[in-house]
CSV table of C-alpha atoms in Angstrom, one decimal:
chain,number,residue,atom,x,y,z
A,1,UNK,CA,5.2,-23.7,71.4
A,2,UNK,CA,6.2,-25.6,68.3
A,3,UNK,CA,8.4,-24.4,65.6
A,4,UNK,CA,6.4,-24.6,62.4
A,5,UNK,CA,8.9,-23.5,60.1
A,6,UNK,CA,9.8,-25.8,57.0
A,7,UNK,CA,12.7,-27.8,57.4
A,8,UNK,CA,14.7,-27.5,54.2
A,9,UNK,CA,15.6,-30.9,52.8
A,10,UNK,CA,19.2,-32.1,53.2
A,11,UNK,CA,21.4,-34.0,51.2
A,12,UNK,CA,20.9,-37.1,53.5
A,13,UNK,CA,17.2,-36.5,52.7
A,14,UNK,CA,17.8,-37.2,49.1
A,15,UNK,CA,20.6,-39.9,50.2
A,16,UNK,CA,17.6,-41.8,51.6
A,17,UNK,CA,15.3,-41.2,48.9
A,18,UNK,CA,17.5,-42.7,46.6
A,19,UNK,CA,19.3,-45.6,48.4
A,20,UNK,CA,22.6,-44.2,47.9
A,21,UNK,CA,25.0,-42.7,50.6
A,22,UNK,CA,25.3,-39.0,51.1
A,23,UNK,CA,28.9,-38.2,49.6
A,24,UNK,CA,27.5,-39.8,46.3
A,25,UNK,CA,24.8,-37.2,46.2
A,26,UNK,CA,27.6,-34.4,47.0
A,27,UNK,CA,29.7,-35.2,44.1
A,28,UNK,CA,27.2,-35.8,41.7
A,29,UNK,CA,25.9,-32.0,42.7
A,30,UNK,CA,29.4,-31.1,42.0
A,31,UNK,CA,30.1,-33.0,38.6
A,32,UNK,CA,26.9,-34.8,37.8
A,33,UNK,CA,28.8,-36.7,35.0
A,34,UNK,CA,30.8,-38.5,37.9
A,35,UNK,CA,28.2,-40.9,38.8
A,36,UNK,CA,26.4,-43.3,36.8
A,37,UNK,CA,24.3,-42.5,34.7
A,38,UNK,CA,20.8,-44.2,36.1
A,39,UNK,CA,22.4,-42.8,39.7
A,40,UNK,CA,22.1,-39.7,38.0
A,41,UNK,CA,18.9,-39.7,37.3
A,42,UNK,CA,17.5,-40.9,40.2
A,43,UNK,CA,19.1,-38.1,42.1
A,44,UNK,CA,17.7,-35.4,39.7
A,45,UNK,CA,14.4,-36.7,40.2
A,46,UNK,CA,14.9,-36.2,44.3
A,47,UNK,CA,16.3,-33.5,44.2
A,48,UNK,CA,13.3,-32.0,42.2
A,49,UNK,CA,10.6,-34.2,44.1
A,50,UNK,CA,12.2,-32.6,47.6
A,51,UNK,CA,12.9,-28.9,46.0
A,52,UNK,CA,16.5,-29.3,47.5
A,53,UNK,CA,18.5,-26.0,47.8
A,54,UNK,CA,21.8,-26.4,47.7
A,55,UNK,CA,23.9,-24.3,50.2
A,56,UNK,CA,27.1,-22.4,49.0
A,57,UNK,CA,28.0,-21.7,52.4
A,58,UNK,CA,30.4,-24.7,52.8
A,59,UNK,CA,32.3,-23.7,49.3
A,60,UNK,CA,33.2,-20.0,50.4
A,61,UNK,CA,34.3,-21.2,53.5
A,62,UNK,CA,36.7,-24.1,52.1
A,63,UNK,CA,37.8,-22.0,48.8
A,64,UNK,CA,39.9,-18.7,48.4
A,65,UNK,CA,37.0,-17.9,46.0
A,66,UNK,CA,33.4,-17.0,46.4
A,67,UNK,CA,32.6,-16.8,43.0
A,68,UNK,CA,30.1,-13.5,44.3
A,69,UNK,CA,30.9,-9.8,43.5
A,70,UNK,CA,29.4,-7.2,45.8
A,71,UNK,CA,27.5,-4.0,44.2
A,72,UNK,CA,26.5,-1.5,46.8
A,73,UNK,CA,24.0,1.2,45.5
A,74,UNK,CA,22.5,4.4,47.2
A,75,UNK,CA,18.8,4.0,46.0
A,76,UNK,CA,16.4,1.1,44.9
A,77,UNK,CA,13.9,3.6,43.4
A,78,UNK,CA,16.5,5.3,41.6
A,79,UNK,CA,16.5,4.1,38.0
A,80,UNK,CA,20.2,5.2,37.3
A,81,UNK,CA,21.5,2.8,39.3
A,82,UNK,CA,19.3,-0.5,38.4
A,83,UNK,CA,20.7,0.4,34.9
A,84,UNK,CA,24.3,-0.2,36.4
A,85,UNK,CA,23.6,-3.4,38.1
A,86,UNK,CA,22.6,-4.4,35.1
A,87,UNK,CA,25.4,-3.5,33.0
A,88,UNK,CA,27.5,-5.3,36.0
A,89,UNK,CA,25.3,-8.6,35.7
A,90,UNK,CA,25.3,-8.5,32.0
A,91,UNK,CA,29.0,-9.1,32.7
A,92,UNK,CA,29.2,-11.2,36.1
A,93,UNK,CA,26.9,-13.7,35.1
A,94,UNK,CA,28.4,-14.8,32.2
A,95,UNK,CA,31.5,-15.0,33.7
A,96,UNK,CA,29.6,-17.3,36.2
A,97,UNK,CA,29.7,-14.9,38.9
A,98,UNK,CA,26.9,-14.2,41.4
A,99,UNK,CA,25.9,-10.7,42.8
A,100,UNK,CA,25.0,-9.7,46.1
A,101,UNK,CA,23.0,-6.5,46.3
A,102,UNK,CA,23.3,-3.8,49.4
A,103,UNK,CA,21.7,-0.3,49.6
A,104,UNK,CA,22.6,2.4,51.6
A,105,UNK,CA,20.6,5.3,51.2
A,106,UNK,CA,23.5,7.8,50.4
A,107,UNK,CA,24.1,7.3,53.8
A,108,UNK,CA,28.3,6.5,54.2
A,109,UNK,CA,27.4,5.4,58.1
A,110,UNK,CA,24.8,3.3,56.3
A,111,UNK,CA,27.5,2.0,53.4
A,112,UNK,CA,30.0,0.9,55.7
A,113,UNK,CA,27.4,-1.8,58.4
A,114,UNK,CA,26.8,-2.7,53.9
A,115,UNK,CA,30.6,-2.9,53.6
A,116,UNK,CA,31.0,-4.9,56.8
A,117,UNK,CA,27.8,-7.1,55.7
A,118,UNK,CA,28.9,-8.0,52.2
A,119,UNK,CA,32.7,-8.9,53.1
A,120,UNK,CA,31.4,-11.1,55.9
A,121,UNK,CA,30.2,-13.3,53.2
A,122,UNK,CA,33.8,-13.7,51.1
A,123,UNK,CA,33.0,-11.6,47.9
A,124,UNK,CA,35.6,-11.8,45.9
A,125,UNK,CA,35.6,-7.8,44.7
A,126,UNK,CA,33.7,-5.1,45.5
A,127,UNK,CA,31.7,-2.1,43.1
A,128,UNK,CA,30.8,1.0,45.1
A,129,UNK,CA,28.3,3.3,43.5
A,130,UNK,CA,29.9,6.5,45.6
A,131,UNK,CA,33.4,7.7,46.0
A,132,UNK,CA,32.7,9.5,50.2
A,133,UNK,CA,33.6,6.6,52.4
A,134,UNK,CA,33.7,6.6,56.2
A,135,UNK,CA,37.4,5.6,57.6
A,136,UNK,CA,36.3,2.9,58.7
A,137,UNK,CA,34.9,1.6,55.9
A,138,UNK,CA,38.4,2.2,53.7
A,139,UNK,CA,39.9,0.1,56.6
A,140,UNK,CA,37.9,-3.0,56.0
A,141,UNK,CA,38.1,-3.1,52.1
A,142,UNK,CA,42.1,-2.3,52.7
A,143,UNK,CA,42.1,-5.3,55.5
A,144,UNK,CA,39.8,-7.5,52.9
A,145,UNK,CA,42.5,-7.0,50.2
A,146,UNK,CA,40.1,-7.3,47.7
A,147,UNK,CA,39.9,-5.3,44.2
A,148,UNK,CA,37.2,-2.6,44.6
A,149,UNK,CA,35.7,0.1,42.1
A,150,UNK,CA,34.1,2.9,42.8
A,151,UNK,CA,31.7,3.7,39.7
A,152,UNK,CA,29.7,7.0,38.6
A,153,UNK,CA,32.4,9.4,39.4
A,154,UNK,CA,35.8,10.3,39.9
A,155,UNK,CA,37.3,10.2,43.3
A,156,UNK,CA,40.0,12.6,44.5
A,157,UNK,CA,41.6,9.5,46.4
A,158,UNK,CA,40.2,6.4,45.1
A,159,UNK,CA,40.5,3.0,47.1
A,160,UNK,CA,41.4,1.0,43.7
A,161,UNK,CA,40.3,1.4,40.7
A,162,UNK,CA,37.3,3.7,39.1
A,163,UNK,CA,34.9,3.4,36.2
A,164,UNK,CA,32.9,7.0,35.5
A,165,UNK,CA,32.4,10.5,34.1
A,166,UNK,CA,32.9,13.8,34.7
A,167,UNK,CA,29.5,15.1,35.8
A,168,UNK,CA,31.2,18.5,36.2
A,169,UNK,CA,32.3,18.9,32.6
A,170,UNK,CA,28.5,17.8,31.7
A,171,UNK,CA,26.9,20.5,33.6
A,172,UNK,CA,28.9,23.5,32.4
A,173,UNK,CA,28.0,21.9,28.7
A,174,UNK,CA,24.2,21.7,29.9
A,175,UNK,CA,24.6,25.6,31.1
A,176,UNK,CA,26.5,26.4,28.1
A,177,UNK,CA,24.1,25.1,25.7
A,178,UNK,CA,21.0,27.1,27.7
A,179,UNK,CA,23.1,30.5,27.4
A,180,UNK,CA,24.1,29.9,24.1
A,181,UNK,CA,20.1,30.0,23.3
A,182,UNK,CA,19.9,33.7,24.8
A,183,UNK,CA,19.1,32.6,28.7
A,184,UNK,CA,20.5,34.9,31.2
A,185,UNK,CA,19.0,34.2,34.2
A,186,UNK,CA,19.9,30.7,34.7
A,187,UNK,CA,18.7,28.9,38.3
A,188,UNK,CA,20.3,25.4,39.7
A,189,UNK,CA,17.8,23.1,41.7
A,190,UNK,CA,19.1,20.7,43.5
A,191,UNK,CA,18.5,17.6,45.7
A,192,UNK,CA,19.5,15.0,47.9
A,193,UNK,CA,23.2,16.7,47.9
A,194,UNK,CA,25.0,13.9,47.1
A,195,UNK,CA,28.5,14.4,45.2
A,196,UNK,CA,26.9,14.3,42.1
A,197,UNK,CA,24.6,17.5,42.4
A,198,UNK,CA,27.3,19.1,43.8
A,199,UNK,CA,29.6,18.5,41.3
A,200,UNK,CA,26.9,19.7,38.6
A,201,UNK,CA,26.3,22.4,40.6
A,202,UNK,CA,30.2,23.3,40.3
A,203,UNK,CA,29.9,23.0,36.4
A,204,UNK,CA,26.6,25.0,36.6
A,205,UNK,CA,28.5,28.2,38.4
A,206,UNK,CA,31.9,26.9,35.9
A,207,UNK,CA,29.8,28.5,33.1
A,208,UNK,CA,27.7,31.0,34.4
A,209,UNK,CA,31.2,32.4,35.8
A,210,UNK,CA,32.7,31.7,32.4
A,211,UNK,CA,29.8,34.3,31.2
A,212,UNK,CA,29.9,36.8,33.4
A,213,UNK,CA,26.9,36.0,35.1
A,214,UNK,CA,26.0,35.6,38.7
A,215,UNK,CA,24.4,32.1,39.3
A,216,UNK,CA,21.3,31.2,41.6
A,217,UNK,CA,21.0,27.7,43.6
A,218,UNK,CA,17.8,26.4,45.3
A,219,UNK,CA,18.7,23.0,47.4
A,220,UNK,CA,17.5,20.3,49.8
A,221,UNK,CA,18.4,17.3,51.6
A,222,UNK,CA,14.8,15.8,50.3
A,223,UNK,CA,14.9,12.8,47.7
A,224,UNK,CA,14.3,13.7,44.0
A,225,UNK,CA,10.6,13.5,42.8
A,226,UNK,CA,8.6,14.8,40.6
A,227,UNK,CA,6.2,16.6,43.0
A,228,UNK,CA,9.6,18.1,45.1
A,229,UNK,CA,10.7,19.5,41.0
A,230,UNK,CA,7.2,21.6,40.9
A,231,UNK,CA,7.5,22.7,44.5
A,232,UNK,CA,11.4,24.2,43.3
A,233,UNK,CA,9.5,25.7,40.9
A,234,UNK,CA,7.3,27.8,42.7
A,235,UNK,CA,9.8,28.4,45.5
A,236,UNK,CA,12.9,29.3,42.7
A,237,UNK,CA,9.6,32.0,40.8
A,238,UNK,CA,8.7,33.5,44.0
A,239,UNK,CA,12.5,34.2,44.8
A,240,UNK,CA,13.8,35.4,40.7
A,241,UNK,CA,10.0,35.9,39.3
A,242,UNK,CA,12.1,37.0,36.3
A,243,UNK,CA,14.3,33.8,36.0
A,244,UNK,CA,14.2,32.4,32.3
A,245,UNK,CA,15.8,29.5,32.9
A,246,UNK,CA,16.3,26.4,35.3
A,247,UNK,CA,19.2,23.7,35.7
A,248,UNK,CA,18.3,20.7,37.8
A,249,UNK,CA,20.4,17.9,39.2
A,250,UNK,CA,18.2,14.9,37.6
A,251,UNK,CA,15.3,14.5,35.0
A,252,UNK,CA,13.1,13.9,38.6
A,253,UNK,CA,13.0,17.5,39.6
A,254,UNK,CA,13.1,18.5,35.5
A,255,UNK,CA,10.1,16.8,34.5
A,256,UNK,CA,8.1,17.8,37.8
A,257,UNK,CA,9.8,21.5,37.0
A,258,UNK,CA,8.0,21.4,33.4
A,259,UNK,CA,4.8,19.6,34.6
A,260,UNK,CA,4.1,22.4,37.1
A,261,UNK,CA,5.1,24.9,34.8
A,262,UNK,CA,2.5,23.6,32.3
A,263,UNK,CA,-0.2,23.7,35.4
A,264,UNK,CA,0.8,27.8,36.1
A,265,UNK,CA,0.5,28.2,32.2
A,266,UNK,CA,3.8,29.1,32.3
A,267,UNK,CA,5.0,28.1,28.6
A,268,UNK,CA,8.5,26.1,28.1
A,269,UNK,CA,10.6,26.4,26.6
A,270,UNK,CA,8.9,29.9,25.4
A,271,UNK,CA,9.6,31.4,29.0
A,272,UNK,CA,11.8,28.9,30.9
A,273,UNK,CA,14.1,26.7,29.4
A,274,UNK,CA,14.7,23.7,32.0
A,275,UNK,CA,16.9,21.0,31.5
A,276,UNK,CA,18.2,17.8,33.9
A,277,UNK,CA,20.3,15.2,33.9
A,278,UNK,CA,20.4,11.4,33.6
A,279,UNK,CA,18.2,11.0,30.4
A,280,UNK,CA,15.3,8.9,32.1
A,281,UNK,CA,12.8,7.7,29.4
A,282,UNK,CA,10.1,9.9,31.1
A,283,UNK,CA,12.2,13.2,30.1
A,284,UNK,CA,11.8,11.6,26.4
A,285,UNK,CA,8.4,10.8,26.4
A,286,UNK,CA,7.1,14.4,27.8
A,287,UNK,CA,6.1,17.2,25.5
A,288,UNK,CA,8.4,19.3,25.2
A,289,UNK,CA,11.0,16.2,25.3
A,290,UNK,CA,13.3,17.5,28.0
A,291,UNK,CA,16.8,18.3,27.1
A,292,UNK,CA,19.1,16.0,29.9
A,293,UNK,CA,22.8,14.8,30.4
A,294,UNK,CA,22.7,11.3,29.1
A,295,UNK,CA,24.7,9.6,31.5
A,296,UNK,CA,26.2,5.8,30.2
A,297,UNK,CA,25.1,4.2,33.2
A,298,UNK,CA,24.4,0.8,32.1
A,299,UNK,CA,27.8,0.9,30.2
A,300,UNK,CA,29.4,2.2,33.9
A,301,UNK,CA,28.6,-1.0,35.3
A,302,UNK,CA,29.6,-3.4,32.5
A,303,UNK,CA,33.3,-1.6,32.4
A,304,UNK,CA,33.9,-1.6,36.2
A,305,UNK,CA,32.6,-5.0,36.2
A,306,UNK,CA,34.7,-6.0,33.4
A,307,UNK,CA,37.9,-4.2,35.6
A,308,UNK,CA,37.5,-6.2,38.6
A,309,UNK,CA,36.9,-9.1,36.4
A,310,UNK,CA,40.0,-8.7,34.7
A,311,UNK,CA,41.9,-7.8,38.0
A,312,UNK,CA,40.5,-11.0,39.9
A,313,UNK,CA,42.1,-13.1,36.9
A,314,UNK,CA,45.6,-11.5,37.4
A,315,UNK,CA,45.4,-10.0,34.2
A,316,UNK,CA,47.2,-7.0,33.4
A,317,UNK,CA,45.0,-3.4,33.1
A,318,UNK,CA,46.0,-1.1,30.9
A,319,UNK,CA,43.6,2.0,32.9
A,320,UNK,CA,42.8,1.6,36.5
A,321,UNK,CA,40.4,5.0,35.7
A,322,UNK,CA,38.2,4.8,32.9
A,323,UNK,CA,36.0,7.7,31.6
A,324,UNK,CA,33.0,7.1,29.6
A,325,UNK,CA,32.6,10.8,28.9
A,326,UNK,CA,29.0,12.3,28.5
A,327,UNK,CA,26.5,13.5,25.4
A,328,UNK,CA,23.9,15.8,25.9
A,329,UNK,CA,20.1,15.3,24.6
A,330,UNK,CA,19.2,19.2,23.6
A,331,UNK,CA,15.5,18.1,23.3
A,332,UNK,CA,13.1,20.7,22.8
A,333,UNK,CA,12.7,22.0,26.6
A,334,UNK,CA,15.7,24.6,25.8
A,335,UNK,CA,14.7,26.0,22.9
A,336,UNK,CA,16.4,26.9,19.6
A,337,UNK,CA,19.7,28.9,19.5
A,338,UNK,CA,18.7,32.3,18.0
A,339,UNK,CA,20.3,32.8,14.5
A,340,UNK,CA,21.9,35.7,13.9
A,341,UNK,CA,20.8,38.8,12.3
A,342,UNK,CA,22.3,39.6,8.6
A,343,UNK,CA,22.8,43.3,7.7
């Protein structure tokens, strides 16, 4: 049985096609101005006729540099973080670095064979998109010796350095903001269980504490969508029928939370007053606009890409953790605050 696979053209391929030898065609792809000028051309035209590809693997292996920054993310789908590969690119690439890409399914098992994968090709740094690592995998970035940071959030033992906010601190201000508007009754819905809905969970029960109140909670492992939001829904009325308000970890479960709301004829923010987190453009472009946590993520991954940029360079940092801090969109899902009553 043949192998019908394309062969990809070489650099003696284009040697021949021109009439020169192949170490001429090498250094005019490394500095095209150091051949002459019709050589030049000639080449170009080859290399265009014969869709040449040329191979970095040779470069990494002779150079201490890659000139390639890993970013490892936990979801493709998940529009948080394509906003924060493309605050890191926005930076990378015009610093003429090139990104490889991993997912890992908020999985750390998954993160680390990622880990192992992306330091087998030389990057030069690392940007992690969780701060829960296996052992392992805190062994092979320490063994790698490379500069790492660990984005979104705030790590109680961080590997390097780390480029966030406290998601914590947002949620109590969320819950804050839906008690100060007369709700009582206050439910958290939460998914996936990654460190980020647990830590708004924590900043959920922070302020319903604060108030005197005894908080509710409705999780699972599932992944964020709006379908699982209206399913929370019915589960969280048929547990609190008298619940008057509802706290979810992301604008996913919010918006499905409001949509299925609107299907029972259940009015919001007139009975429930539900709010996420994240800011998505489908929380703004709903009616009610949902209230949400707007998280700066594109502006996570220009600032830890900018840090390892600057520590790759030997340039002195003055922050190895940086805090973006949080706003909050109030929309229209909570409600207005009730003004108080004049003698």
């Amino acid at each position: 049985m043949h192998d019908t696979r394309k062969r990809r053209p070489t650099l003696q391929d284009i040697a021949d096609r021109v009439g020169v030898t192949k170490m001429t065609v090498s250094r005019y792809l490394r500095d095209p101005g150091s051949v002459a000028e019709a050589t030049r051309q000639r080449i170009a035209e080859a290399v265009e006729a014969l869709g040449y590809i040329p191979s970095r693997a040779p470069d990494i292996l002779s150079n201490a540099t890659s000139r390639a920054i890993g970013i490892l993310i936990p979801s493709l789908s998940n529009q948080v973080f394509s906003a924060v590969v493309q605050g890191v690119e926005a930076v990378t690439r015009a610093a003429g670095y090139q990104t490889l890409l991993g997912h890992y399914g908020y999985s750390p098992e998954r993160e680390e064979e990622q880990v192992a994968s992306l330091l087998s090709f030389h990057v030069d740094g690392l940007i992690l998109c969780d701060t829960e690592h296996t052992e392992r995998t805190r062994k092979m970035i320490a063994t790698a010796g490379i500069p790492v940071v660990e984005a979104m959030d705030f790590p109680e033992a961080p590997i390097d350095m780390v480029v966030g906010m406290d998601h914590r601190a947002a949620a109590r201000a969320m819950t804050e903001a839906m008690l100060a508007r007369g709700r009582r009754h206050i439910v958290y819905l939460g998914a996936r269980l990654d460190v980020r809905t647990r830590l708004r969970m924590a900043g959920y029960y922070d302020a319903m504490g604060a108030a005197g109140l005894t908080g509710e909670h409705l999780l699972t492992g599932e992944s964020s969508t709006f379908i699982l939001g209206g399913s929370l829904l019915d589960q969280a009325l048929a547990r609190w029928p008298d619940l008057d308000g509802l706290f979810c970890t992301n604008d996913d479960l919010a918006v499905g939370a409001i949509l299925r709301a609107q299907a029972l004829g259940i009015p919001v923010p007139g009975q429930i007053a539900i709010a996420g987190a994240n800011s998505l453009n489908i929380g703004r472009a709903i009616s009610p606009q949902l209230a949400s946590i707007i998280t700066p993520r594109e502006e996570i991954g220009r600032e830890a890409a900018t840090l390892l940029l600057a520590s790759l360079a030997g340039q002195p940092l003055a922050t190895k953790v940086c805090d973006l801090g949080f706003t909050l969109f109030e929309g229209e899902s909570l409600g207005e605050i009730p003004r108080p009553i004049r003698s």
